[in-house]
Short mmCIF file of C-alpha atoms in Angstrom, two decimals:
data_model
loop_
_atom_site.label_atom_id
_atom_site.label_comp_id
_atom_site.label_asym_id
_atom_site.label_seq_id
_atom_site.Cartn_x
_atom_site.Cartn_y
_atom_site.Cartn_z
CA UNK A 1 60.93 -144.84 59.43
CA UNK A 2 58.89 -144.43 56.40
CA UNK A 3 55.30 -146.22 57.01
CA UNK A 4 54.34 -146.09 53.62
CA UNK A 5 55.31 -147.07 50.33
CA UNK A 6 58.65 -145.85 48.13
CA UNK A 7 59.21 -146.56 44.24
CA UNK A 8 62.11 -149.06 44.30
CA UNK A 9 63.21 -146.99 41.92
CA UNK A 10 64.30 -144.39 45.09
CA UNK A 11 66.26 -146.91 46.52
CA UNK A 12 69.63 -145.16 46.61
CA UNK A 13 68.32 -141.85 47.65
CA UNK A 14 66.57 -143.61 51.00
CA UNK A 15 70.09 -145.18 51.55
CA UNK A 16 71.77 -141.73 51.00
CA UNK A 17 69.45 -140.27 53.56
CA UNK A 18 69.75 -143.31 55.70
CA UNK A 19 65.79 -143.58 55.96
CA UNK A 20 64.42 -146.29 57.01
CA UNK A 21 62.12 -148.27 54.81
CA UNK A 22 58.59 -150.55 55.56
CA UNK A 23 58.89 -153.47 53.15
CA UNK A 24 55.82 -155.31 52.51
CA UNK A 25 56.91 -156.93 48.97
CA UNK A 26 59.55 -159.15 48.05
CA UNK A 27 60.44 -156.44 44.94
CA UNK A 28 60.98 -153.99 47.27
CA UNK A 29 63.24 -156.02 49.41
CA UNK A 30 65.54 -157.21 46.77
CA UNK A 31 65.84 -153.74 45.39
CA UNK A 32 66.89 -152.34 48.12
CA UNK A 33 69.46 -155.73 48.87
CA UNK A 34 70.72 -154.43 45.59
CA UNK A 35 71.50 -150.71 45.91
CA UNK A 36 72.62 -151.89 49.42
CA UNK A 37 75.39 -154.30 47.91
CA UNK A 38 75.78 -151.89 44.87
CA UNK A 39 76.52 -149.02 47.10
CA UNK A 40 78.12 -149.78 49.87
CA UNK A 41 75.31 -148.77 52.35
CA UNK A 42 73.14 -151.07 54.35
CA UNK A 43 69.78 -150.71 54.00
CA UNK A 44 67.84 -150.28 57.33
CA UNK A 45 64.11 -151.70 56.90
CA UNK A 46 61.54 -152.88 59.05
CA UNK A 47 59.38 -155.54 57.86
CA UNK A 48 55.60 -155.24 57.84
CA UNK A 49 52.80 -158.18 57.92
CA UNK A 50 49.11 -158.44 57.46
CA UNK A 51 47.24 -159.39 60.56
CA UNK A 52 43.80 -158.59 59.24
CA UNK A 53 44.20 -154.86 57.95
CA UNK A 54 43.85 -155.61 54.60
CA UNK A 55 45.35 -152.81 53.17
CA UNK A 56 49.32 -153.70 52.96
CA UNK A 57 52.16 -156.26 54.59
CA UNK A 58 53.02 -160.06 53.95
CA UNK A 59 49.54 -162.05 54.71
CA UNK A 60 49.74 -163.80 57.96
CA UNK A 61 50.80 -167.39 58.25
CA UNK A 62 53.26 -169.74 57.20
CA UNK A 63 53.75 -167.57 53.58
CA UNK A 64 54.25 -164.74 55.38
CA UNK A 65 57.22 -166.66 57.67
CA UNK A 66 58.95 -167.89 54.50
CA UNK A 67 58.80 -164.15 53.10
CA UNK A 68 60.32 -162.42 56.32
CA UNK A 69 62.90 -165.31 56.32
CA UNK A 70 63.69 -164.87 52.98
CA UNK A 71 64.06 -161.19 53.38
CA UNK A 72 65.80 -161.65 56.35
CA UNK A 73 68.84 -163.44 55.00
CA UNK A 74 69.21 -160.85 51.89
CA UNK A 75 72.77 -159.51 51.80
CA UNK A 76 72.98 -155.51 52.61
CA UNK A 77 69.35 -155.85 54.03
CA UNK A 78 69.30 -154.38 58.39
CA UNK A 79 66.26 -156.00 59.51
CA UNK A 80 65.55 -153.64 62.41
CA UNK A 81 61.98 -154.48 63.09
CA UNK A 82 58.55 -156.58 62.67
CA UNK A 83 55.28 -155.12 62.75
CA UNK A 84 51.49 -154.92 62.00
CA UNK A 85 49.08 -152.76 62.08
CA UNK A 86 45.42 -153.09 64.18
CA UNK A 87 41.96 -152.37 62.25
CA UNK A 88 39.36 -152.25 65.23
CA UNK A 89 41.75 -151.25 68.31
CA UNK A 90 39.07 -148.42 68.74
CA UNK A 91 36.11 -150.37 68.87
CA UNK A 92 34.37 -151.67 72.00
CA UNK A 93 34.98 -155.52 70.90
CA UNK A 94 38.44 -156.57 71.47
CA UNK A 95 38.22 -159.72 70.09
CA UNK A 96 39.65 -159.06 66.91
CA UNK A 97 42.57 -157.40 67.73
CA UNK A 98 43.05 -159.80 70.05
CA UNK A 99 43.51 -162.13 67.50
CA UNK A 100 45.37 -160.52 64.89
CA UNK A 101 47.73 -159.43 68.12
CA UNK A 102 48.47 -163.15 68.64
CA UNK A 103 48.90 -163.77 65.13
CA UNK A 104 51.63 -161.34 64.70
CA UNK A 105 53.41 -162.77 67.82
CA UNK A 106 53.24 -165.95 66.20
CA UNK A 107 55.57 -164.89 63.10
CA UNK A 108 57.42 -163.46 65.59
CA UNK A 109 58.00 -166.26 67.78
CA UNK A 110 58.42 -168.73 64.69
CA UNK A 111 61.35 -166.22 63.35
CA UNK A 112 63.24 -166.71 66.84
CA UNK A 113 62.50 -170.63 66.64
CA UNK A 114 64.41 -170.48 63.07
CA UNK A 115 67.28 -168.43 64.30
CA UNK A 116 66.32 -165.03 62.63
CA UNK A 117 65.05 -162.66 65.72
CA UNK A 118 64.31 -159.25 64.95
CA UNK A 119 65.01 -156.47 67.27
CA UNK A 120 62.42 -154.42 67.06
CA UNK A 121 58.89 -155.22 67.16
CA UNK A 122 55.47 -152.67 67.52
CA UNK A 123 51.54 -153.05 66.41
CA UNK A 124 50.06 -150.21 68.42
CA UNK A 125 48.49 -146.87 67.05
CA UNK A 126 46.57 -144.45 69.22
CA UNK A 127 43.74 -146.18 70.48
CA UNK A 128 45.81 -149.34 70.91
CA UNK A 129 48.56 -147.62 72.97
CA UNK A 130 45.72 -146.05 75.43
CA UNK A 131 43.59 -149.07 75.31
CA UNK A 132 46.45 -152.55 75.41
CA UNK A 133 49.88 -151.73 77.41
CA UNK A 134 50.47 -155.64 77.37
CA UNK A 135 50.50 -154.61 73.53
CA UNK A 136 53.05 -152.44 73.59
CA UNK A 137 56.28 -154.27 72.87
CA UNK A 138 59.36 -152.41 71.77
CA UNK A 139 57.53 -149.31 70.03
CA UNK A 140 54.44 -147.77 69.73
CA UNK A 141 53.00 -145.45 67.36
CA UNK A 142 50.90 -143.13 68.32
CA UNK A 143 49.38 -140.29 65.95
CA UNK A 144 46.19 -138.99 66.45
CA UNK A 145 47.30 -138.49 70.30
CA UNK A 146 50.36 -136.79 69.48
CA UNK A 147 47.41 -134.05 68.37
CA UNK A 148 45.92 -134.07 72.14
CA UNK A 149 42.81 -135.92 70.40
CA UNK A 150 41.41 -138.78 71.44
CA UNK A 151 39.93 -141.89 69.54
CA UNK A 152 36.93 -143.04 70.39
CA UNK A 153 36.50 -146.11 73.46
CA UNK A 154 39.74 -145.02 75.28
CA UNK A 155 40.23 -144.78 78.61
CA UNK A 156 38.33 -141.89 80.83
CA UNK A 157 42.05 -141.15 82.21
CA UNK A 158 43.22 -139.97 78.62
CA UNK A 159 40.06 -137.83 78.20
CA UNK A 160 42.58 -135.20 79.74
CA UNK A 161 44.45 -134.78 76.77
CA UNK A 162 44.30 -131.16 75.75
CA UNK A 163 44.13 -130.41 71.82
CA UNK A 164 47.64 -129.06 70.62
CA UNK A 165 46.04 -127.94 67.43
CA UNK A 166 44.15 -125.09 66.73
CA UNK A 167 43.04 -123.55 63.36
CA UNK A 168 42.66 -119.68 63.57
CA UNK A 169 41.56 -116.63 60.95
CA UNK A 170 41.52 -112.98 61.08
CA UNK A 171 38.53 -110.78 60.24
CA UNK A 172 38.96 -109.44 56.98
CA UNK A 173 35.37 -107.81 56.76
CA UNK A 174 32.46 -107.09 59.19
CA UNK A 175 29.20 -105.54 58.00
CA UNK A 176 25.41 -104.64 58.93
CA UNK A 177 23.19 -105.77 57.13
CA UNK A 178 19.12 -105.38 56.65
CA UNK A 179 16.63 -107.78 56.52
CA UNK A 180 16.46 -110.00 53.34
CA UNK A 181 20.24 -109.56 52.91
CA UNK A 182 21.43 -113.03 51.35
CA UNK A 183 24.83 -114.46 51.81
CA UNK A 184 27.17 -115.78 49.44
CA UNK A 185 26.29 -118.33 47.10
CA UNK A 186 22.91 -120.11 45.97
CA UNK A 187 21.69 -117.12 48.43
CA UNK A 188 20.90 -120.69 51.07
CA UNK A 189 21.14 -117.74 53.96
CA UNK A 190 19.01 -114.77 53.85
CA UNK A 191 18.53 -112.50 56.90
CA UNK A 192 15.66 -112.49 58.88
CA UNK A 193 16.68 -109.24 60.87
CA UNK A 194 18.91 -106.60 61.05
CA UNK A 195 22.57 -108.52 61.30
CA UNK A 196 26.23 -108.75 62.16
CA UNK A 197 28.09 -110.64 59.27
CA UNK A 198 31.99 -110.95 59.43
CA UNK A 199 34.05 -112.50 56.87
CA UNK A 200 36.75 -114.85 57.20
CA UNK A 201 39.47 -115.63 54.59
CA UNK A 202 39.43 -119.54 54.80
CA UNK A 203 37.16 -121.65 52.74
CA UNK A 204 37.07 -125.07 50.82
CA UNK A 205 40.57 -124.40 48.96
CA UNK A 206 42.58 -124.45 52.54
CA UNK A 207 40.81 -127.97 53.51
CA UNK A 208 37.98 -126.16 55.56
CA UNK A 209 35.50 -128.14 54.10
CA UNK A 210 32.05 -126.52 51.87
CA UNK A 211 29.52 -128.98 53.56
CA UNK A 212 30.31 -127.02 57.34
CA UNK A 213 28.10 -124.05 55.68
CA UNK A 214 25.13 -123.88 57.83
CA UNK A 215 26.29 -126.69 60.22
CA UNK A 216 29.76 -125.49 61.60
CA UNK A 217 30.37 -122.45 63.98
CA UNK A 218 33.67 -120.21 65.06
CA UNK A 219 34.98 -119.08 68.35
CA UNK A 220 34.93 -115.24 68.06
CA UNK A 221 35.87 -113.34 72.11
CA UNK A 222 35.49 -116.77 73.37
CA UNK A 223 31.91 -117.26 72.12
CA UNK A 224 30.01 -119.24 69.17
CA UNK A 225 28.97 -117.61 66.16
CA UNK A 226 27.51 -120.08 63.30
CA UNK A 227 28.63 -120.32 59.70
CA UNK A 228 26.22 -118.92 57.07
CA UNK A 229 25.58 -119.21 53.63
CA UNK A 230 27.87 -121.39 51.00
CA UNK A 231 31.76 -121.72 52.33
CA UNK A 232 33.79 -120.20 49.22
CA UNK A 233 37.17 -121.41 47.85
CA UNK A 234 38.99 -118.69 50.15
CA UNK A 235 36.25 -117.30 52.27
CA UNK A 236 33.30 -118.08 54.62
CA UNK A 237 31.03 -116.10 56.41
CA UNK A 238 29.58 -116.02 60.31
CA UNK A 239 26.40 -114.18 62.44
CA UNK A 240 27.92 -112.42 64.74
CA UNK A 241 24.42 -110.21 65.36
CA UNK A 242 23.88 -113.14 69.07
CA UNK A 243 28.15 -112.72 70.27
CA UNK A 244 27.97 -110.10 73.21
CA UNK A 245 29.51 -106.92 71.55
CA UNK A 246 29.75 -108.11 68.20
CA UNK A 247 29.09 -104.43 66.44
CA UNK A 248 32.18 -103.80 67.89
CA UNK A 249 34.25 -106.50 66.39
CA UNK A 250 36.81 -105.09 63.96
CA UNK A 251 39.22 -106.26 61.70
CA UNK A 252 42.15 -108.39 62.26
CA UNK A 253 40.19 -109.66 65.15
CA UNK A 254 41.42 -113.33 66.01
CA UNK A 255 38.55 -116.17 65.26
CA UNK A 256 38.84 -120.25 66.04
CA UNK A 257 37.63 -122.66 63.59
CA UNK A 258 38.83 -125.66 65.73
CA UNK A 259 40.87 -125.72 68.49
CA UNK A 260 41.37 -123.29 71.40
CA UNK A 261 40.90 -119.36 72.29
CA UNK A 262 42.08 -117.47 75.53
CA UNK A 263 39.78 -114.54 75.61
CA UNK A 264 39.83 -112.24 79.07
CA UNK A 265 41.78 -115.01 80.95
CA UNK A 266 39.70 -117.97 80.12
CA UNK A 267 39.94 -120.85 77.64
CA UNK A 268 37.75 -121.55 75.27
CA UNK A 269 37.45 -124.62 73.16
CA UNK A 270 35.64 -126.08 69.34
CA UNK A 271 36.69 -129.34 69.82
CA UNK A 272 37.71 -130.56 66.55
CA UNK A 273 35.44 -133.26 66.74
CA UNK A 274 32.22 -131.39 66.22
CA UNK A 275 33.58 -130.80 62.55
CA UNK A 276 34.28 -134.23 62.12
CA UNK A 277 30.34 -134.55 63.56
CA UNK A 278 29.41 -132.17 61.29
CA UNK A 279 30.68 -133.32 58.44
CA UNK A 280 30.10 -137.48 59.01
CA UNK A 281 33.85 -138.12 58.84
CA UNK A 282 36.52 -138.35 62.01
CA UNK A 283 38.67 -136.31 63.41
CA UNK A 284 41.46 -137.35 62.03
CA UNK A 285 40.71 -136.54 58.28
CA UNK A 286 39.60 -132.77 59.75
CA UNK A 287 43.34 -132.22 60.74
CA UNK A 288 44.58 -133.86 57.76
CA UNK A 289 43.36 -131.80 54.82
CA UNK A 290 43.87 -128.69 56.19
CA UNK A 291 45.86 -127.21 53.03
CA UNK A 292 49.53 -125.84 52.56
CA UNK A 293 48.03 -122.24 52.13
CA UNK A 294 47.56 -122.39 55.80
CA UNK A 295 50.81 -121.31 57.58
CA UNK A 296 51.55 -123.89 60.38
CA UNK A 297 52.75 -121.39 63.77
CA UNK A 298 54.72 -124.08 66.26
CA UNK A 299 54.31 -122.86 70.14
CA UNK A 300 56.40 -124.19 72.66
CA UNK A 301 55.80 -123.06 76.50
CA UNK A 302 53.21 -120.91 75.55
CA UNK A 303 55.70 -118.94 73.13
CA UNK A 304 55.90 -119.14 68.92
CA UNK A 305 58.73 -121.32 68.36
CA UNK A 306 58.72 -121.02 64.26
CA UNK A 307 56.06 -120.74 61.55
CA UNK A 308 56.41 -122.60 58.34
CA UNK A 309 54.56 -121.22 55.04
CA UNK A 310 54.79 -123.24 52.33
CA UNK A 311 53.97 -120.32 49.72
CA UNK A 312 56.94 -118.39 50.81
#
């Protein structure tokens, strides 16, 4: 099921696929009816409607009735499902979601009234799944939990969820360095004693952002070490001079940026959310920009499953 939008134009290759397709225009509806008759192959869509997001869907109310209807009788058109989406289900005040909850049970009641049921219906992300299971319906869709991270005014039962994703570096370079040393550019750290400095080959072009310089910190042997100086487009820089042992660190040594390290039997966690602290934004857009120059390693049962690079 593709959420999003598609150029009608793409029609025939989501039919060829068999993809499923969220319509939230009437354009989109009828050119998929057409490639559907034109081909041969139904077209399998789910129909979406605006309960108070404001960002896509047929606007709630007797409009929006006449536009799933319409939809709904178009030749070569599989209506498998009615939904909406929820803009404050993470919020303390329930009140609106409350209300755009009963307005998208409204189409969908009017739609059985009329004879035109649909199958399938869902409204709940995340925090709506943890927080409303009288919400739930036929489907949920959950995303940021899928991550082991939760949204914010959930449940204390679902503060159990353990982050699945971590973001790890090597040690490319560790050095001593005297007092007055500065580090990397605009020179914003400059030594005030003799210290550890490691280098890390990750930086702004890989999605870990410039503004953590100075604010962020890594796990390195299960303990904190804070990010000096100016990230760089492929590098940033850590103290290591306060991390028990640190002038014996050596290359190719394993650090965290976010996520979790097992170091001597124990785990260790950076909960992803500090970042998003850090840098005024939520978690969810931390895990999102990580960049394709970052391979993704998939672990199953404690054991690496596959890793995809997307340079190779």
């Amino acid at each position: 099921l593709v959420l999003g939008y598609t150029d009608p134009r793409r029609a025939e290759e989501l039919l060829q696929n068999r993809i499923t397709q969220t319509v939230f225009s009437r354009d989109l509806a009828q050119a998929l009816s057409d490639t559907a008759v034109r081909t041969g192959i139904d077209a399998r869509v789910h129909i979406k409607v605006d309960t108070g997001m404001g960002r896509v869907g047929f606007m709630s109310g007797y409009d929006a009735i006449k536009d799933v209807a319409w939809i709904r009788r178009l030749p070569g058109l599989v209506v498998e499902g009615l939904f909406t989406h929820f803009a404050t289900a993470d919020e303390d005040d329930i009140s609106y979601t409350e209300q755009q909850f009963e307005k998208f049970m409204g189409i969908s009641r009017e739609m059985d009234r009329i004879g035109l049921p649909i199958p399938l219906k869902h409204a709940c992300n995340s925090a709506a799944t943890m927080r409303f299971p009288q919400m739930h319906l036929d489907m949920i869709r959950p995303g940021l939990i899928l991550y082991g991270m939760v949204p914010p005014g959930c449940p204390d039962a679902w503060q159990e969820l353990r982050p699945a994703m971590t973001l790890k570096a090597n040690i490319v370079h560790h050095k001593q360095v005297p007092v007055g040393t500065s580090i990397s550019y605009g020179r914003h750290f400059i030594a005030e004693r003799p210290s550890h400095i490691i280098t890390v080959p990750i930086g702004y072009a890989d999605g870990y952002s410039r503004n953590l310089g100075g604010k962020a910190s890594l796990l390195l042997r299960g303990q904190r070490a804070p990010i000096i100086g100016n990230i760089c487009m492929d590098t940033c820089m850590a103290d290591i001079t306060d991390i028990s042992g640190g002038q014996t660190v050596e290359t190719g040594e394993e650090v965290v940026l976010f996520g979790r390290q097992n170091y001597n039997e124990q785990e260790y966690v950076l909960p992803v959310d500090e970042l998003a602290n850090w840098l005024g934004t939520i978690n969810y857009e931390v895990t999102c920009i990580i960049g394709k120059r970052v391979p993704r390693a998939y672990i199953k049962d404690g054991h690496l499953e596959n890793v995809r690079n997307y340079l190779i």
